[in-house]
XYZ file of C-alpha atoms in Angstrom:
654
model
C -7.824 24.420 8.682
C -6.567 26.912 6.366
C -7.378 26.681 2.750
C -5.128 29.244 1.285
C -6.117 29.175 -2.363
C -3.629 28.150 -5.271
C -3.190 30.663 -8.136
C -6.163 30.412 -10.481
C -4.269 28.876 -13.249
C -2.230 26.350 -11.338
C -3.973 23.295 -12.265
C -4.341 24.267 -15.804
C -0.491 25.093 -16.268
C 0.588 21.907 -14.460
C -1.604 19.685 -16.513
C -0.206 21.253 -19.694
C 3.320 20.597 -18.249
C 2.633 17.053 -17.325
C 1.419 16.549 -21.047
C 4.447 18.442 -22.485
C 6.637 15.913 -20.353
C 4.632 12.842 -21.384
C 3.899 11.984 -17.732
C 0.590 10.306 -17.821
C 0.259 9.791 -13.928
C 1.198 11.930 -11.051
C 0.228 9.988 -7.958
C 0.373 11.165 -4.354
C 0.967 8.403 -2.037
C -0.471 8.496 1.570
C -1.633 5.759 4.054
C -4.958 5.997 5.920
C -3.368 6.887 9.471
C -1.558 9.880 7.966
C -4.803 11.710 6.519
C -5.378 15.059 8.394
C -8.722 15.625 10.237
C -10.549 18.595 11.167
C -9.999 19.564 14.942
C -13.651 18.803 15.806
C -13.487 15.293 14.273
C -10.159 14.104 15.238
C -10.204 10.789 17.102
C -6.401 10.414 17.220
C -5.862 8.542 13.910
C -6.186 9.831 10.372
C -8.929 8.361 8.040
C -9.241 8.802 4.392
C -13.221 9.049 4.777
C -12.961 12.199 7.149
C -14.101 15.769 6.010
C -10.234 16.749 6.625
C -9.089 14.155 4.399
C -11.679 15.291 1.806
C -10.168 18.882 1.920
C -6.680 17.394 1.540
C -7.759 15.325 -1.476
C -9.477 18.191 -3.158
C -6.249 20.163 -2.690
C -4.121 17.413 -4.245
C -6.376 17.437 -7.300
C -6.022 21.258 -7.476
C -2.197 20.980 -6.955
C -2.182 18.747 -10.302
C -2.112 15.140 -9.023
C -4.131 12.745 -11.058
C -4.299 9.835 -8.576
C -3.971 8.874 -4.805
C -2.092 5.715 -3.724
C -3.295 4.305 -0.534
C -1.798 1.622 1.686
C -3.346 -1.626 2.680
C -6.793 -0.964 4.434
C -7.184 -4.070 6.454
C -7.944 -4.426 9.987
C -5.047 -3.902 12.238
C -4.842 -4.869 15.972
C -4.096 -3.034 19.071
C -0.802 -4.532 19.475
C 0.264 -4.076 15.728
C -0.447 -1.138 13.689
C 1.222 -2.042 10.512
C -1.140 -2.139 7.702
C 0.886 -4.809 5.766
C -0.333 -7.204 8.558
C -3.809 -6.202 8.307
C -6.545 -8.320 6.930
C -7.381 -9.051 3.278
C -11.118 -8.931 3.082
C -12.193 -6.961 6.172
C -11.731 -3.217 6.252
C -9.972 -1.297 9.008
C -13.042 -0.184 11.184
C -10.507 2.602 12.674
C -10.962 4.391 9.244
C -14.827 4.925 10.009
C -15.283 8.597 10.345
C -17.348 9.035 13.228
C -18.784 12.618 12.825
C -21.027 11.792 9.832
C -22.699 9.189 12.256
C -24.259 12.174 14.115
C -26.213 13.136 11.254
C -29.682 12.102 9.973
C -28.427 10.318 6.614
C -26.788 7.920 8.945
C -29.716 7.551 11.134
C -28.159 10.080 13.864
C -26.446 6.898 15.459
C -24.402 9.259 17.769
C -25.732 12.118 19.660
C -24.747 15.509 18.559
C -21.352 16.719 19.974
C -20.227 13.121 20.767
C -17.214 13.231 18.311
C -15.995 16.726 19.226
C -16.157 15.679 23.044
C -14.107 12.584 22.044
C -11.448 14.781 20.157
C -11.112 17.233 22.982
C -10.453 14.064 25.405
C -7.665 12.626 23.158
C -3.912 12.460 24.654
C -2.264 15.028 22.251
C 1.069 14.853 24.128
C 1.398 10.867 24.313
C 4.001 8.768 22.785
C 2.833 7.392 19.270
C 2.206 3.968 20.593
C -0.054 5.236 23.454
C -1.947 7.483 21.125
C -2.695 4.602 18.685
C -3.891 2.349 21.464
C -6.064 5.092 23.027
C -7.534 5.887 19.403
C -7.943 2.227 18.884
C -9.949 1.538 22.287
C -11.804 4.920 21.834
C -12.968 4.235 18.139
C -14.375 0.784 19.227
C -16.191 2.269 22.415
C -17.900 5.075 20.267
C -18.696 2.487 17.566
C -20.295 0.215 20.191
C -22.541 3.111 20.874
C -23.502 3.474 17.292
C -24.218 -0.249 16.993
C -26.518 0.026 20.133
C -28.262 2.854 18.721
C -28.853 1.317 15.333
C -30.337 -1.683 17.195
C -32.555 0.342 19.238
C -33.866 2.575 16.462
C -34.462 -0.556 14.169
C -36.564 -2.200 16.860
C -38.915 0.828 17.108
C -42.533 0.540 15.994
C -41.855 3.260 13.468
C -37.945 3.480 12.642
C -36.973 6.702 10.726
C -36.438 6.487 7.045
C -32.930 6.699 7.431
C -32.699 3.924 9.744
C -35.058 1.843 7.480
C -32.655 2.455 4.653
C -29.561 1.507 6.510
C -31.124 -1.546 7.508
C -31.979 -2.506 4.112
C -28.720 -1.671 2.673
C -27.178 -3.774 5.644
C -29.100 -6.798 5.036
C -27.790 -6.725 1.338
C -24.259 -6.053 2.324
C -24.291 -8.917 4.812
C -25.781 -11.389 2.211
C -23.317 -10.468 -0.380
C -20.136 -10.834 1.629
C -21.174 -13.665 3.964
C -18.247 -15.838 3.015
C -15.434 -13.618 4.503
C -17.724 -11.766 7.089
C -18.388 -15.105 9.141
C -14.805 -16.329 8.962
C -13.445 -12.978 10.199
C -15.958 -12.597 12.695
C -15.403 -15.960 14.119
C -11.758 -15.442 14.647
C -12.554 -12.524 17.074
C -15.283 -14.659 18.845
C -12.792 -17.528 19.261
C -9.900 -15.324 20.402
C -12.225 -13.861 23.018
C -13.523 -17.077 24.081
C -9.965 -18.423 24.737
C -8.637 -15.351 26.254
C -5.805 -15.100 23.908
C -5.451 -12.724 20.746
C -3.392 -15.202 18.813
C -4.819 -18.585 17.384
C -1.534 -20.430 17.439
C -1.957 -21.447 20.919
C -5.075 -23.261 19.945
C -3.895 -24.433 16.533
C -4.244 -28.303 17.330
C -7.798 -27.874 18.366
C -10.822 -28.196 16.364
C -11.266 -24.576 16.531
C -7.776 -24.235 15.167
C -8.790 -26.182 12.001
C -12.316 -25.110 11.672
C -11.967 -24.031 8.012
C -9.426 -26.872 7.254
C -10.693 -29.679 9.172
C -8.545 -33.038 9.442
C -9.986 -35.994 7.583
C -13.038 -37.362 9.495
C -13.596 -33.868 11.416
C -15.643 -32.299 8.657
C -19.142 -32.994 10.238
C -17.721 -31.851 13.629
C -16.129 -28.670 12.168
C -19.484 -27.824 10.241
C -21.693 -28.384 13.364
C -19.215 -26.172 15.516
C -19.421 -23.259 12.976
C -23.465 -23.559 13.157
C -23.201 -23.589 17.083
C -20.700 -20.546 17.057
C -23.026 -18.832 14.827
C -26.092 -19.459 17.072
C -24.447 -18.639 20.232
C -22.664 -15.527 19.083
C -25.323 -14.153 16.518
C -25.423 -10.647 17.993
C -21.601 -10.293 17.949
C -21.327 -11.665 14.371
C -23.854 -9.196 13.373
C -22.086 -6.209 15.211
C -18.884 -7.277 13.370
C -21.061 -7.194 10.064
C -22.616 -3.846 10.760
C -19.361 -2.098 11.376
C -17.935 -3.591 8.206
C -20.994 -2.389 6.420
C -20.002 1.236 7.837
C -16.781 1.282 6.787
C -17.341 -0.231 3.241
C -20.211 2.398 2.748
C -17.941 5.201 3.657
C -15.199 3.919 1.129
C -17.934 4.045 -1.517
C -18.534 7.680 -0.609
C -14.854 8.383 -1.134
C -14.756 6.607 -4.543
C -17.505 8.820 -5.490
C -15.669 12.033 -4.289
C -12.501 10.913 -6.260
C -14.478 9.969 -9.336
C -15.733 13.786 -9.220
C -12.459 15.214 -8.713
C -11.068 12.916 -11.754
C -8.753 11.296 -9.205
C -7.631 7.659 -9.716
C -7.726 5.586 -6.432
C -5.141 3.033 -6.216
C -5.223 0.107 -3.459
C -2.417 -1.915 -2.112
C -2.249 -5.670 -2.806
C -0.201 -6.658 0.083
C 1.853 -9.877 -0.298
C 1.295 -10.896 3.245
C -1.539 -12.356 5.528
C -2.830 -11.253 8.655
C -2.957 -13.972 11.758
C -6.623 -13.700 11.208
C -6.201 -14.747 7.312
C -3.787 -17.425 8.289
C -6.161 -18.948 10.415
C -9.229 -18.733 8.093
C -7.301 -19.828 5.051
C -4.770 -22.136 6.372
C -5.647 -24.975 4.228
C -3.997 -22.990 1.235
C -0.514 -22.608 2.680
C 2.585 -24.863 2.909
C 3.057 -26.303 6.326
C 6.800 -25.956 6.997
C 7.665 -22.841 5.038
C 7.180 -19.167 5.404
C 7.730 -16.094 3.122
C 10.284 -13.418 3.686
C 12.677 -11.062 1.962
C 16.122 -12.192 1.017
C 19.114 -10.363 1.705
C 19.392 -7.209 -0.538
C 21.240 -3.832 -0.751
C 18.437 -2.261 1.304
C 18.324 -5.097 3.776
C 21.614 -6.874 3.887
C 20.216 -9.259 6.465
C 17.078 -10.163 4.877
C 13.517 -9.891 6.527
C 11.707 -12.838 8.137
C 8.099 -11.484 7.367
C 6.483 -14.686 8.966
C 3.981 -14.576 6.142
C 2.539 -17.948 4.838
C 3.223 -19.428 1.443
C 0.415 -20.368 -0.936
C 0.638 -24.078 -1.786
C 1.641 -24.647 -5.607
C -0.049 -28.013 -5.384
C -3.430 -26.278 -5.029
C -3.003 -23.873 -7.814
C -4.899 -26.218 -10.087
C -7.534 -28.952 -9.236
C -6.367 -32.483 -9.298
C -6.040 -33.541 -13.002
C -5.721 -30.112 -14.266
C -3.557 -29.948 -17.297
C -1.652 -26.389 -16.617
C -2.276 -22.978 -17.563
C -1.867 -23.300 -21.325
C -4.169 -26.317 -21.626
C -7.604 -25.523 -20.265
C -6.872 -26.082 -16.457
C -9.390 -25.755 -13.941
C -8.575 -23.359 -11.006
C -7.821 -25.043 -7.693
C -8.453 -23.631 -4.252
C -5.484 -21.036 -4.334
C -6.513 -19.607 -7.669
C -10.278 -19.363 -6.488
C -9.016 -17.545 -3.326
C -7.007 -15.275 -5.586
C -9.950 -14.389 -7.690
C -12.249 -13.792 -4.813
C -9.626 -11.414 -3.304
C -9.041 -9.803 -6.594
C -12.827 -9.095 -7.729
C -13.200 -7.486 -4.346
C -10.284 -5.185 -4.324
C -10.959 -4.287 -8.076
C -14.575 -3.357 -7.167
C -12.989 -1.000 -4.460
C -10.270 0.688 -6.515
C -9.219 2.031 -9.914
C -5.803 0.486 -9.687
C -3.586 -1.606 -7.658
C 0.092 -1.520 -6.304
C 1.294 -5.041 -6.305
C 3.378 -5.337 -3.004
C 6.605 -7.304 -3.613
C 5.512 -9.026 -6.670
C 8.279 -11.470 -6.325
C 6.010 -13.042 -3.737
C 3.689 -13.753 -6.615
C 6.370 -15.259 -9.085
C 9.233 -16.499 -7.265
C 8.872 -16.176 -3.326
C 11.742 -16.363 -1.251
C 11.030 -18.967 1.510
C 12.455 -20.258 4.605
C 11.920 -22.923 7.147
C 9.092 -22.120 9.764
C 10.523 -24.133 12.651
C 14.026 -22.491 13.273
C 14.571 -20.699 16.442
C 16.377 -17.744 14.760
C 14.096 -16.417 12.154
C 16.806 -13.964 10.743
C 19.422 -16.921 10.247
C 16.553 -18.966 8.622
C 15.742 -16.360 6.024
C 19.314 -15.797 5.167
C 19.605 -19.500 4.405
C 16.436 -19.735 2.496
C 15.653 -20.196 -1.096
C 13.406 -19.318 -4.001
C 10.383 -21.660 -3.935
C 10.272 -22.400 -7.605
C 14.169 -22.419 -8.358
C 15.458 -25.032 -6.005
C 15.522 -28.297 -7.973
C 18.424 -29.991 -5.854
C 19.464 -27.977 -2.702
C 20.683 -30.372 0.130
C 19.507 -27.921 2.650
C 16.048 -27.689 1.273
C 15.331 -31.192 -0.513
C 11.436 -30.444 0.082
C 11.475 -27.730 -2.346
C 12.697 -29.986 -5.324
C 8.879 -30.925 -5.958
C 7.952 -27.397 -6.726
C 10.909 -26.683 -8.975
C 10.127 -25.261 -12.295
C 13.819 -25.242 -13.432
C 16.481 -27.955 -13.920
C 19.876 -27.887 -12.164
C 21.591 -26.718 -15.489
C 19.367 -23.507 -15.573
C 20.877 -22.508 -12.040
C 23.922 -20.388 -11.710
C 25.893 -22.187 -8.573
C 28.702 -19.366 -8.562
C 26.180 -16.730 -7.148
C 24.403 -16.557 -3.968
C 20.824 -17.874 -4.156
C 19.166 -14.720 -3.607
C 20.739 -12.727 -6.620
C 18.872 -11.660 -9.770
C 20.775 -13.838 -12.028
C 20.592 -17.298 -10.083
C 18.341 -18.564 -12.801
C 20.069 -18.133 -15.903
C 17.482 -19.104 -18.550
C 13.726 -19.953 -19.097
C 11.691 -21.338 -21.925
C 8.301 -19.669 -22.750
C 6.598 -22.580 -21.158
C 8.514 -22.144 -17.988
C 7.986 -18.534 -17.825
C 4.083 -19.309 -18.106
C 4.305 -21.492 -15.125
C 6.036 -18.961 -13.098
C 3.416 -16.489 -14.008
C 0.366 -18.591 -12.835
C -0.430 -16.300 -9.985
C 0.458 -13.110 -11.696
C -1.746 -14.014 -14.627
C -4.804 -14.467 -12.206
C -4.097 -10.743 -10.975
C -3.804 -9.611 -14.687
C -6.864 -11.658 -15.828
C -8.957 -10.270 -12.829
C -7.790 -6.686 -13.643
C -9.042 -7.146 -17.274
C -12.353 -8.762 -16.070
C -13.037 -5.969 -13.897
C -12.422 -3.269 -16.800
C -8.941 -2.273 -15.786
C -5.845 -1.662 -18.147
C -2.343 -3.095 -17.564
C -1.261 0.487 -16.613
C -3.512 0.160 -13.526
C -1.303 -2.326 -12.042
C 1.863 -0.932 -10.461
C 4.604 -3.536 -9.825
C 6.626 -2.664 -6.759
C 9.962 -4.017 -7.997
C 12.829 -2.286 -6.011
C 16.374 -3.112 -5.899
C 16.287 -6.830 -7.034
C 14.414 -8.313 -9.962
C 14.819 -12.144 -10.108
C 15.145 -13.296 -13.581
C 11.833 -15.232 -13.546
C 10.095 -12.105 -12.468
C 11.793 -10.197 -15.080
C 10.521 -12.212 -17.696
C 6.839 -12.325 -16.130
C 6.883 -8.615 -16.244
C 7.983 -8.456 -19.727
C 5.233 -10.735 -20.842
C 2.874 -7.776 -19.851
C 5.192 -4.883 -20.762
C 5.029 -3.806 -17.030
C 7.706 -1.504 -15.459
C 9.403 -1.300 -12.068
C 9.644 1.224 -9.402
C 12.710 3.625 -9.390
C 13.384 5.077 -6.080
C 15.963 7.774 -6.925
C 17.210 8.632 -3.359
C 18.643 4.962 -3.486
C 20.662 5.584 -6.522
C 24.369 4.544 -6.830
C 25.936 7.669 -8.392
C 29.185 5.811 -8.892
C 27.441 3.123 -11.101
C 25.875 4.289 -14.378
C 23.767 1.036 -14.682
C 22.347 1.327 -11.194
C 18.608 0.260 -11.457
C 17.601 3.654 -9.324
C 19.167 6.035 -11.737
C 16.719 8.020 -13.705
C 18.335 7.781 -16.826
C 17.912 4.023 -16.832
C 13.979 4.159 -16.667
C 11.718 2.980 -19.233
C 8.552 4.462 -20.214
C 6.523 2.148 -18.224
C 8.319 2.512 -14.962
C 7.270 4.498 -11.994
C 9.547 7.260 -10.588
C 9.603 8.309 -7.057
C 12.350 10.193 -4.716
C 11.230 7.804 -1.938
C 8.174 5.816 -0.543
C 6.607 4.804 2.797
C 9.956 2.874 3.756
C 12.348 5.484 3.205
C 13.552 8.581 4.483
C 11.963 11.896 3.527
C 13.756 13.984 0.850
C 14.232 16.869 3.313
C 15.818 14.836 5.644
C 17.933 13.524 3.112
C 19.181 16.717 1.909
C 20.214 17.525 5.268
C 21.955 14.188 5.784
C 23.986 14.897 2.432
C 24.991 18.119 3.781
C 26.187 16.676 7.030
C 27.984 13.888 5.220
C 29.702 16.106 2.650
C 28.011 14.470 -0.331
C 25.757 17.271 -1.387
C 28.227 18.142 -4.169
C 28.135 14.582 -5.604
C 24.200 14.939 -5.683
C 24.560 18.250 -7.545
C 27.000 17.132 -9.927
C 24.738 14.107 -10.960
C 21.672 16.394 -11.194
C 23.471 18.876 -13.241
C 24.109 16.058 -15.823
C 20.446 15.181 -15.999
C 18.856 18.742 -15.897
C 21.469 20.926 -17.532
C 21.998 19.922 -21.195
C 24.553 22.577 -22.023
C 27.795 21.449 -20.956
C 29.328 24.761 -20.642
C 26.879 25.637 -18.131
C 26.835 22.417 -16.150
C 29.505 23.456 -13.569
C 27.683 26.710 -12.686
C 24.431 24.904 -12.197
C 26.071 22.226 -10.155
C 27.578 24.911 -7.873
C 24.433 26.549 -7.415
C 22.717 23.188 -6.403
C 25.692 22.588 -4.001
C 25.277 25.657 -2.208
C 21.496 25.848 -1.906
C 20.038 22.607 -0.218
C 16.449 23.696 -1.112
C 17.143 24.388 -4.586
C 18.976 20.770 -4.796
C 15.744 19.178 -3.552
C 13.648 20.741 -6.043
C 16.240 19.513 -8.603
C 16.017 15.906 -7.129
C 12.175 16.084 -7.694
C 12.635 17.682 -11.258
C 14.708 14.569 -12.101
C 11.865 12.380 -11.689
C 9.874 14.237 -14.535
C 13.052 14.501 -16.806
C 13.270 10.874 -17.375
C 11.635 8.601 -19.990
C 9.151 7.213 -17.423
C 5.525 8.180 -17.862
C 4.507 7.627 -14.110
C 5.575 9.819 -11.114
C 4.780 9.107 -7.525
C 5.335 11.289 -4.570
C 5.102 10.300 -0.900
C 3.229 12.941 1.019
C 6.262 13.734 3.086
C 8.190 14.882 0.010
C 5.279 16.923 -1.059
C 4.740 18.764 2.125
C 8.526 19.214 3.212
C 7.938 17.066 6.236
C 11.492 15.644 7.427
C 9.995 12.960 9.493
C 10.284 9.082 8.570
C 6.989 7.300 8.258
C 8.286 3.788 8.553
C 11.616 2.311 9.459
C 11.454 -1.039 7.431
C 12.767 -4.093 9.482
C 12.286 -2.228 12.903
C 9.816 -2.758 15.665
C 9.181 0.872 16.752
C 5.741 2.442 17.887
C 6.745 5.692 15.851
C 6.207 3.590 12.747
C 2.963 4.063 10.896
C 2.085 7.138 12.999
C 3.228 10.220 11.083
C 0.180 12.511 10.291
C -0.395 15.455 8.089
C -1.220 18.326 10.583
C -4.703 19.781 10.507
C -3.333 23.058 9.340
C -1.367 21.628 6.622
C -1.863 24.151 3.718
C -0.573 26.898 5.860
C 2.723 25.051 6.778
C 2.986 23.902 3.428
C 3.013 27.637 1.997
C 5.455 28.603 4.694
C 7.699 26.048 3.743
C 7.415 26.842 0.052
C 8.847 30.273 0.833
C 12.152 28.506 1.712
C 12.284 26.043 -1.001
C 11.523 23.480 1.842
C 8.599 21.804 0.228
C 7.798 20.552 -3.264
C 7.244 23.617 -5.433
C 5.418 21.592 -8.328
C 5.236 24.381 -11.015
C 9.102 25.204 -10.461
C 10.004 21.403 -10.453
C 8.022 21.020 -13.783
C 9.640 24.158 -15.321
C 13.178 22.812 -14.548
C 12.378 19.288 -15.889
C 11.128 21.024 -19.233
C 14.231 22.941 -19.394
C 16.335 19.847 -19.286
C 15.077 18.967 -22.661
C 17.157 21.628 -24.301
C 16.627 24.614 -26.476
C 14.207 23.061 -28.880
C 11.810 22.247 -25.950
C 12.378 25.618 -24.338
C 11.517 27.358 -27.393
C 8.445 25.212 -28.363
C 6.896 25.551 -24.686
C 8.222 29.384 -24.064
C 4.736 30.480 -22.955
C 4.271 27.571 -20.529
C 7.601 27.923 -19.056
C 6.943 31.572 -18.423
C 3.628 30.628 -16.559
C 5.306 27.950 -14.711
C 7.845 30.311 -13.669
C 5.486 32.815 -12.456
C 3.498 30.266 -10.398
C 6.794 29.044 -8.761
C 7.586 32.629 -7.876
C 4.109 33.246 -6.284
C 4.413 30.201 -4.341
C 8.005 31.064 -3.086
C 6.800 34.620 -2.293
C 3.614 33.245 -0.380
C -0.099 34.328 -0.821
């Protein structure tokens, strides 16, 4: 992997420019499978714990980033690579970096050269889905070897000091996390025993209700759990050991990022994996599922098929409510356990679709057409008298008079007003998240609310309680509507600015689309109003952008920093100039979730910079500073000169 050095003063000048622009957080977003690997350690799927990932993250810090936003890190399946369908407690063992397991600190669990041999055998030219399935099976096979090696060495009369240390830490880990380790491991055991990878075919059996037995089944369920633990003790121990490995490697990553002064953000996904739906089914409503309502991004809506937490289990029976010394019910205790685990593992959290915590869109689970069902759904807490959903009336937190009947149910203004007491009731789950953050020493600024094109009125009121912002995805801005939520001039200080995210096209693909559709000039005119304060120079600046797609892309990035927002997030494709799409939302495509940073990414990045085909951060920041007008330019004259020099060096190559 090429590590062409950046100019010596790059980090210092970028840091000064961020301070001058009052940008507190500059975060790089990348999911686990996308990390690069060194050729000798590449098993076919990225991992944030590999040596290649360490070099990438170190370079991100050198570029000037202050944080890294990861995606959900739960266990995925061979049939479904989506991290948003992964487990909530178990980590993805596909992330285990295998190369370190060859070395003595890890007990030499693998023989020398084992990982390099695996890397040579991977199917480089295969389709993304085939590559993922190969990596999935190959990873498990090598981890089985590591597990067998650990057991064998542990049983020796004089195990090595490394094995003794691993064994001691493994025992402690297993005891500390027993509550979720047993549930998650037994799911695999039962799926294997019944020969199906899905629990729904056996949902009506005792095994299907193992953690939520029917009245009178409690003793039988407890006995069944004990019998399974006894019969499959080795399998459960193997599951725990692999979780110990991946959790330990995550701790190593935390140590690295702390050394580099990079904040590490996790992703609090709104959905539940099938494993979690089985293990925690007693917490959910029986007849409704959660999805995304119709929106400007997805006019048909999205039937996510995620379970819905039961509001009647928020508090214990006889509880008085959130303002009167309530006692947490099963749902809030579950949320506390989940939050405490996540906040022990990250510096901050992205809250995935926070409307799911405040005012979830729900639809019937027994409909043959889920798309039609989600389109005919409703807000769980805002449906006091719907004829189509009479069951939801019991959960309503608003009166019929507070609902606007003249608009579709999914629009932001369906609920017209709320009292402070009602806002407090809408905020119960969100309050749990905030309380856990504070309990774990985090600040409100460490919570990122992924509010996109829609913000239902109850959600807006809840966020306002805490002064939290929203996401502004500027590539989606409606240039004809001055009030559009995605336009940068409408951002507030607490918002997060980004050109795109993991669900959008790369900026570099977009610029090509705008050029082909003949809309490049419209983008240029808009950016000229944002970045050129002198009206008399605006037309010339717009013409320059309209005739130079690379320059326009840099201006689109500069627009993020020229807003009032103090937080900027950049998806890795937008940084590196990669035109591919990471995920196409609402589609089932094996290309989704598979895009990776190439092993020789720095060389490719530097080559793209020469043609303004990747993010030139010093140049972008200089453009944003100049948007402040003559007084800002005069105040930061020396800084601008330094940024201009850096930008020119990057465009000229090293």
